[in-house]
Short mmCIF file of C-alpha atoms in Angstrom, two decimals:
data_model
loop_
_atom_site.label_atom_id
_atom_site.label_comp_id
_atom_site.label_asym_id
_atom_site.label_seq_id
_atom_site.Cartn_x
_atom_site.Cartn_y
_atom_site.Cartn_z
CA GLY A 47 -175.15 -42.30 4.86
CA VAL A 48 -176.36 -45.89 4.56
CA ASN A 49 -173.11 -46.57 3.16
CA VAL A 50 -171.31 -45.06 5.55
CA ARG A 51 -172.31 -47.73 8.12
CA LEU A 52 -172.00 -50.19 5.88
CA GLY A 53 -168.48 -48.72 5.19
CA GLN A 54 -169.15 -49.20 1.85
CA SER A 55 -168.68 -45.70 -0.19
CA ALA A 56 -165.98 -45.98 -2.32
CA PRO A 57 -167.24 -49.25 -3.77
CA ALA A 58 -170.83 -47.67 -4.17
CA LEU A 59 -169.28 -44.77 -5.90
CA GLU A 60 -167.18 -46.44 -8.17
CA ALA A 61 -170.20 -48.43 -9.30
CA ALA A 62 -171.57 -45.57 -10.14
CA LEU A 63 -168.51 -44.28 -12.19
CA SER A 64 -168.16 -47.61 -13.74
CA GLU A 65 -171.56 -47.09 -15.82
CA LEU A 66 -170.68 -43.14 -16.37
CA ARG A 67 -167.60 -44.30 -17.90
CA ARG A 68 -169.54 -46.11 -20.90
CA ALA A 69 -170.79 -42.18 -22.17
CA PRO A 70 -169.72 -41.15 -25.28
CA CYS A 71 -168.42 -38.25 -23.31
CA PRO A 72 -167.06 -36.70 -20.33
CA SER A 73 -168.89 -36.81 -17.39
CA VAL A 74 -169.72 -33.85 -15.40
CA ASN A 75 -169.95 -34.03 -11.37
CA LEU A 76 -171.48 -32.43 -9.06
CA VAL A 77 -171.19 -31.75 -5.31
CA GLY A 78 -174.19 -32.83 -3.22
CA ASN A 79 -174.95 -33.28 0.11
CA HIS A 80 -174.54 -37.27 -0.15
CA GLU A 81 -171.44 -37.02 -1.62
CA LEU A 82 -170.49 -34.86 1.92
CA TYR A 83 -171.76 -37.35 3.79
CA ASN A 84 -169.93 -39.98 2.27
CA PHE A 85 -166.44 -38.18 1.59
CA ASP A 86 -165.47 -34.84 3.58
CA ARG A 87 -163.29 -31.71 1.69
CA ARG A 88 -159.78 -33.38 2.13
CA ALA A 89 -161.21 -36.51 0.26
CA LEU A 90 -163.24 -34.61 -2.84
CA SER A 91 -159.81 -32.30 -3.17
CA ALA A 92 -158.08 -35.92 -4.30
CA ALA A 93 -161.02 -37.47 -6.51
CA GLY A 94 -160.23 -37.81 -9.85
CA TRP A 95 -164.03 -37.57 -10.69
CA LEU A 96 -164.18 -33.88 -9.60
CA ARG A 97 -161.82 -31.14 -10.95
CA HIS A 98 -161.16 -29.73 -7.88
CA GLY A 99 -162.79 -30.62 -4.98
CA ASP A 100 -163.00 -28.61 -2.10
CA ARG A 101 -164.17 -25.79 -4.25
CA GLU A 102 -166.23 -27.25 -6.92
CA TYR A 103 -167.14 -24.47 -9.14
CA TYR A 104 -166.15 -23.38 -13.02
CA SER A 105 -167.46 -23.01 -16.31
CA PHE A 106 -166.40 -24.32 -19.48
CA SER A 107 -167.85 -24.37 -23.26
CA PRO A 108 -169.23 -27.88 -24.83
CA ALA A 109 -170.08 -25.74 -27.89
CA ALA A 110 -169.49 -22.40 -29.50
CA GLY A 111 -171.98 -19.81 -28.46
CA TRP A 112 -172.61 -21.76 -25.16
CA ARG A 113 -170.65 -21.78 -21.58
CA VAL A 114 -171.43 -24.24 -18.77
CA VAL A 115 -171.61 -22.73 -15.31
CA VAL A 116 -171.08 -25.51 -12.77
CA LEU A 117 -171.81 -24.24 -9.13
CA ASP A 118 -170.81 -25.85 -5.62
CA PRO A 119 -173.43 -24.98 -3.37
CA TYR A 120 -171.90 -26.24 0.13
CA GLN A 121 -169.09 -23.80 0.11
CA LEU A 122 -171.30 -23.03 3.05
CA ALA A 123 -172.18 -25.98 5.32
CA LEU A 124 -172.66 -27.81 8.33
CA ILE A 125 -171.36 -30.55 6.41
CA GLY A 126 -167.83 -31.80 4.49
CA HIS A 127 -165.53 -29.03 6.22
CA ALA A 128 -163.06 -29.37 8.96
CA GLN A 129 -164.80 -28.18 12.37
CA ASP A 130 -162.52 -25.07 12.15
CA ASP A 131 -162.82 -24.33 8.43
CA PRO A 132 -164.01 -20.41 8.58
CA ARG A 133 -166.72 -21.86 5.68
CA ARG A 134 -168.25 -24.04 8.32
CA LEU A 135 -167.68 -21.60 11.01
CA ALA A 136 -170.02 -18.98 8.84
CA ALA A 137 -172.69 -21.35 8.63
CA VAL A 138 -173.07 -22.16 11.96
CA GLU A 139 -173.62 -18.72 12.70
CA LEU A 140 -175.88 -18.26 9.96
CA LEU A 141 -178.09 -21.11 11.41
CA ARG A 142 -178.13 -19.65 14.59
CA ARG A 143 -179.47 -16.55 13.57
CA LYS A 144 -182.29 -17.83 11.10
CA ASN A 145 -182.72 -21.26 12.67
CA PRO A 146 -181.86 -22.10 16.43
CA GLY A 147 -182.72 -25.52 16.41
CA VAL A 148 -180.21 -26.72 14.51
CA HIS A 149 -177.26 -27.92 16.63
CA PRO A 150 -174.22 -26.68 15.56
CA SER A 151 -173.10 -30.52 15.09
CA GLY A 152 -175.60 -30.51 12.07
CA SER A 153 -177.26 -33.54 13.93
CA GLY A 154 -180.26 -33.23 16.69
CA GLY A 155 -182.00 -30.33 17.51
CA ALA A 156 -185.63 -29.09 16.27
CA TRP A 157 -185.15 -28.31 12.67
CA PHE A 158 -188.35 -27.04 11.11
CA GLU A 159 -189.45 -26.23 14.98
CA GLY A 160 -190.90 -22.63 14.78
CA VAL A 161 -189.06 -21.75 11.12
CA ARG A 162 -192.31 -20.83 8.34
CA GLY A 163 -191.73 -20.72 4.63
CA TYR A 164 -188.82 -20.37 2.76
CA ASP A 165 -186.63 -20.09 6.53
CA ARG A 166 -187.13 -23.83 5.97
CA ARG A 167 -184.23 -23.86 3.72
CA PHE A 168 -182.00 -23.18 6.81
CA VAL A 169 -181.35 -26.86 7.83
CA PRO A 170 -178.49 -29.25 7.48
CA TYR A 171 -178.94 -30.89 4.36
CA ASN A 172 -178.79 -27.54 2.34
CA GLY A 173 -175.91 -25.51 1.88
CA GLY A 174 -174.75 -22.22 0.88
CA LEU A 175 -172.45 -20.30 -2.25
CA GLY A 176 -170.74 -17.94 0.20
CA GLU A 177 -169.79 -14.73 -1.06
CA GLU A 178 -166.61 -15.51 -2.69
CA GLN A 179 -168.35 -18.03 -5.51
CA LEU A 180 -171.17 -15.09 -5.69
CA ARG A 181 -168.61 -12.93 -6.47
CA TRP A 182 -167.55 -15.55 -9.42
CA LEU A 183 -170.72 -16.14 -10.60
CA ARG A 184 -171.62 -12.39 -11.30
CA SER A 185 -167.93 -11.94 -13.44
CA GLU A 186 -168.85 -15.21 -15.42
CA LEU A 187 -172.40 -14.36 -16.09
CA ALA A 188 -171.56 -10.95 -17.21
CA ALA A 189 -168.09 -12.23 -19.62
CA ALA A 190 -170.77 -14.70 -21.04
CA SER A 191 -173.05 -11.61 -21.73
CA ALA A 192 -169.87 -9.76 -23.18
CA ALA A 193 -169.29 -12.96 -25.52
CA GLY A 194 -172.63 -13.55 -27.03
CA GLU A 195 -172.66 -17.19 -25.32
CA ARG A 196 -175.80 -18.38 -23.46
CA VAL A 197 -175.63 -20.06 -20.27
CA ILE A 198 -176.58 -23.11 -18.49
CA VAL A 199 -176.50 -23.20 -14.66
CA LEU A 200 -176.01 -26.54 -12.89
CA CYS A 201 -176.45 -27.11 -9.31
CA HIS A 202 -177.55 -29.95 -7.09
CA VAL A 203 -179.31 -27.64 -4.54
CA ILE A 204 -182.20 -25.72 -6.20
CA LEU A 205 -182.02 -21.60 -6.64
CA GLU A 206 -185.38 -21.10 -7.33
CA PRO A 207 -188.24 -21.94 -4.43
CA ARG A 208 -190.93 -22.12 -7.39
CA ALA A 209 -188.57 -25.18 -8.95
CA CYS A 210 -188.99 -27.32 -5.77
CA GLY A 211 -191.61 -27.77 -2.28
CA GLY A 212 -190.45 -24.60 -1.07
CA SER A 213 -187.53 -25.65 1.38
CA THR A 214 -184.77 -27.39 -0.55
CA MET A 215 -183.05 -23.91 -1.93
CA ALA A 216 -179.70 -22.70 -1.28
CA TRP A 217 -179.36 -20.57 1.80
CA ASP A 218 -178.25 -17.59 -0.57
CA TYR A 219 -181.07 -18.27 -3.55
CA GLU A 220 -181.75 -14.75 -3.42
CA GLU A 221 -178.11 -13.73 -4.23
CA ALA A 222 -178.01 -16.25 -7.00
CA LEU A 223 -181.35 -15.00 -8.44
CA GLU A 224 -180.05 -11.84 -8.48
CA ALA A 225 -177.33 -12.38 -10.47
CA VAL A 226 -178.79 -14.62 -12.63
CA ARG A 227 -181.09 -11.65 -13.33
CA SER A 228 -179.04 -8.85 -13.42
CA GLY A 229 -178.57 -6.44 -15.98
CA GLU A 230 -174.81 -7.50 -16.76
CA ALA A 231 -175.92 -11.10 -17.20
CA GLY A 232 -177.99 -10.01 -20.13
CA GLY A 233 -180.46 -12.50 -20.17
CA CYS A 234 -177.55 -14.91 -21.10
CA VAL A 235 -178.78 -17.84 -19.02
CA ALA A 236 -181.23 -20.07 -20.33
CA ALA A 237 -181.33 -22.71 -18.00
CA VAL A 238 -180.75 -23.78 -14.73
CA LEU A 239 -181.01 -27.56 -13.79
CA CYS A 240 -180.56 -28.96 -10.77
CA GLY A 241 -181.71 -31.69 -8.53
CA HIS A 242 -181.74 -32.62 -4.72
CA ASP A 243 -185.92 -32.17 -4.27
CA HIS A 244 -186.62 -35.82 -4.81
CA SER A 245 -189.57 -35.64 -6.37
CA GLY A 246 -188.83 -32.92 -9.12
CA LYS A 247 -190.39 -29.86 -10.11
CA TYR A 248 -190.41 -27.33 -13.03
CA HIS A 249 -190.63 -23.60 -13.12
CA CYS A 250 -190.25 -21.07 -16.29
CA ASP A 251 -189.64 -17.77 -14.40
CA ASP A 252 -190.66 -13.77 -15.80
CA ALA A 253 -187.42 -13.61 -18.00
CA GLY A 254 -187.95 -17.00 -19.42
CA VAL A 255 -184.99 -18.72 -17.41
CA HIS A 256 -186.24 -22.64 -17.44
CA HIS A 257 -185.82 -24.10 -13.82
CA CYS A 258 -185.45 -27.66 -14.06
CA THR A 259 -185.42 -29.88 -10.44
CA PHE A 260 -184.73 -33.31 -11.94
CA SER A 261 -186.51 -36.18 -9.68
CA SER A 262 -184.41 -38.87 -8.06
CA PRO A 263 -184.39 -42.33 -9.85
CA LEU A 264 -184.77 -43.52 -5.72
CA ASN A 265 -188.49 -42.47 -6.10
CA LYS A 266 -189.29 -44.14 -9.30
CA GLY A 267 -187.69 -47.79 -8.52
CA ASP A 268 -186.37 -50.30 -10.46
CA GLU A 269 -189.37 -49.86 -13.15
CA GLY A 270 -188.84 -46.03 -13.50
CA CYS A 271 -187.18 -43.71 -16.04
CA ALA A 272 -185.90 -40.73 -14.46
CA PHE A 273 -182.97 -39.79 -16.70
CA GLY A 274 -182.84 -38.59 -20.03
CA VAL A 275 -180.84 -36.73 -22.63
CA VAL A 276 -180.87 -32.85 -22.98
CA HIS A 277 -180.40 -31.27 -26.75
CA VAL A 278 -179.61 -27.38 -27.21
CA PHE A 279 -180.73 -25.29 -29.64
CA ALA A 280 -180.66 -21.54 -30.61
CA ASP A 281 -184.15 -21.69 -29.72
CA ALA A 282 -184.87 -23.89 -27.53
CA ILE A 283 -183.91 -26.71 -25.08
CA GLU A 284 -185.16 -30.27 -25.69
CA ILE A 285 -185.40 -32.98 -22.73
CA ARG A 286 -185.18 -36.73 -24.18
CA GLY A 287 -186.34 -39.73 -22.32
CA PRO A 288 -188.00 -43.01 -21.84
CA ARG A 289 -190.46 -41.28 -19.85
CA VAL A 290 -190.00 -37.55 -19.56
CA ASP A 291 -192.64 -37.11 -16.67
CA ASP A 292 -190.75 -39.88 -14.17
CA ALA A 293 -187.10 -37.18 -14.51
CA LEU A 294 -189.24 -33.51 -14.94
CA PRO A 295 -193.10 -33.87 -13.38
CA ILE A 296 -195.67 -32.07 -15.45
CA VAL A 297 -197.74 -32.43 -11.99
CA ARG A 298 -196.85 -31.79 -8.82
CA GLY A 299 -198.99 -32.59 -5.67
CA GLY A 300 -201.98 -32.22 -7.87
CA LYS A 301 -200.90 -29.01 -9.39
CA PRO A 302 -199.69 -28.54 -12.78
CA THR A 303 -195.77 -27.33 -13.45
CA GLY A 304 -196.12 -25.25 -16.15
CA ARG A 305 -193.44 -27.42 -18.34
CA PRO A 306 -194.76 -27.69 -21.62
CA ALA A 307 -196.60 -31.11 -23.10
CA ALA A 308 -194.83 -34.07 -24.12
CA ARG A 309 -194.81 -35.83 -27.17
CA ARG A 310 -193.12 -38.92 -28.80
CA CYS A 311 -190.26 -38.61 -31.00
CA ALA A 312 -188.41 -40.44 -33.11
CA ALA A 313 -184.66 -42.14 -32.38
CA ASP A 314 -181.46 -40.42 -33.17
CA ALA A 315 -177.84 -40.67 -32.38
CA PHE A 316 -178.34 -40.51 -29.09
CA SER A 317 -181.50 -42.07 -27.79
CA GLY A 318 -184.33 -44.54 -28.96
CA GLU A 319 -187.77 -43.62 -29.28
CA CYS A 320 -188.64 -42.05 -26.83
CA GLU A 321 -190.92 -38.65 -25.49
CA SER A 322 -189.98 -35.03 -26.21
CA VAL A 323 -190.49 -32.07 -24.29
CA ARG A 324 -189.34 -28.54 -25.97
CA LEU A 325 -188.67 -25.53 -23.91
CA PRO A 326 -188.60 -22.63 -25.98
CA LEU A 327 -185.76 -19.72 -25.39
CA ARG A 328 -186.14 -16.28 -25.52
CA PRO A 329 -183.49 -13.86 -27.37
CA ALA A 330 -180.45 -12.61 -24.82
CA ALA A 331 -180.70 -8.92 -24.43
CA ARG A 332 -177.10 -8.37 -25.48
#
């Protein structure tokens, strides 16, 4: 929101996009709360750096046998939508029931007064996938399973409470996890890669799905290394970076996250000498 107050939203965005254009591959940009603080859905619909803008969920196949599913966790939201958009009106009603301390405007109010546990997620900086997107997600995962594909899910807001501090999940994360773990999905989901929780966290669930919440570079300062490269293999996902703990912590709040230990690795075509964490994949059910 600082760039909005300074009138610098567009130049700040262009500074980031100009760096991404240097990459030897296309970038995949997700909609998160900070995009919606700076640009409304009407502006995002015309943005060349997104696929759709208004409904930014889709899938693509980067390589044979793999499908990437991109989710938009602010389809239900107080931020970004026009005041009379049905998705915003649905969000107002949901928060009225779940957290009366939130003002319908999305500002003011006592957001965390009287809410406990995972209900702390019902605040304006989070959002929901909505039933339309959830139906699409179920269909995508069933199609991927039938085609024998493995899936990586990308979503700014977290789907697994144990992969964050317990308050930065999508409002309807439970329904999303049901889709990921459903019989129709057949164990096709290998990993869910998220952001949003600036401290980052890792959790591998009982189905072997790796939930990776990557740390914010803002938290690491100019000397931080909260970035890296993800390599995908038939039996594992490998995360490489100069200092993997900066991107995906092995300890949070003094407690181990369960992430495997990093090891030093030699340079390759994408990375110099760096650290590597290997996340093993279970065979899909079908």
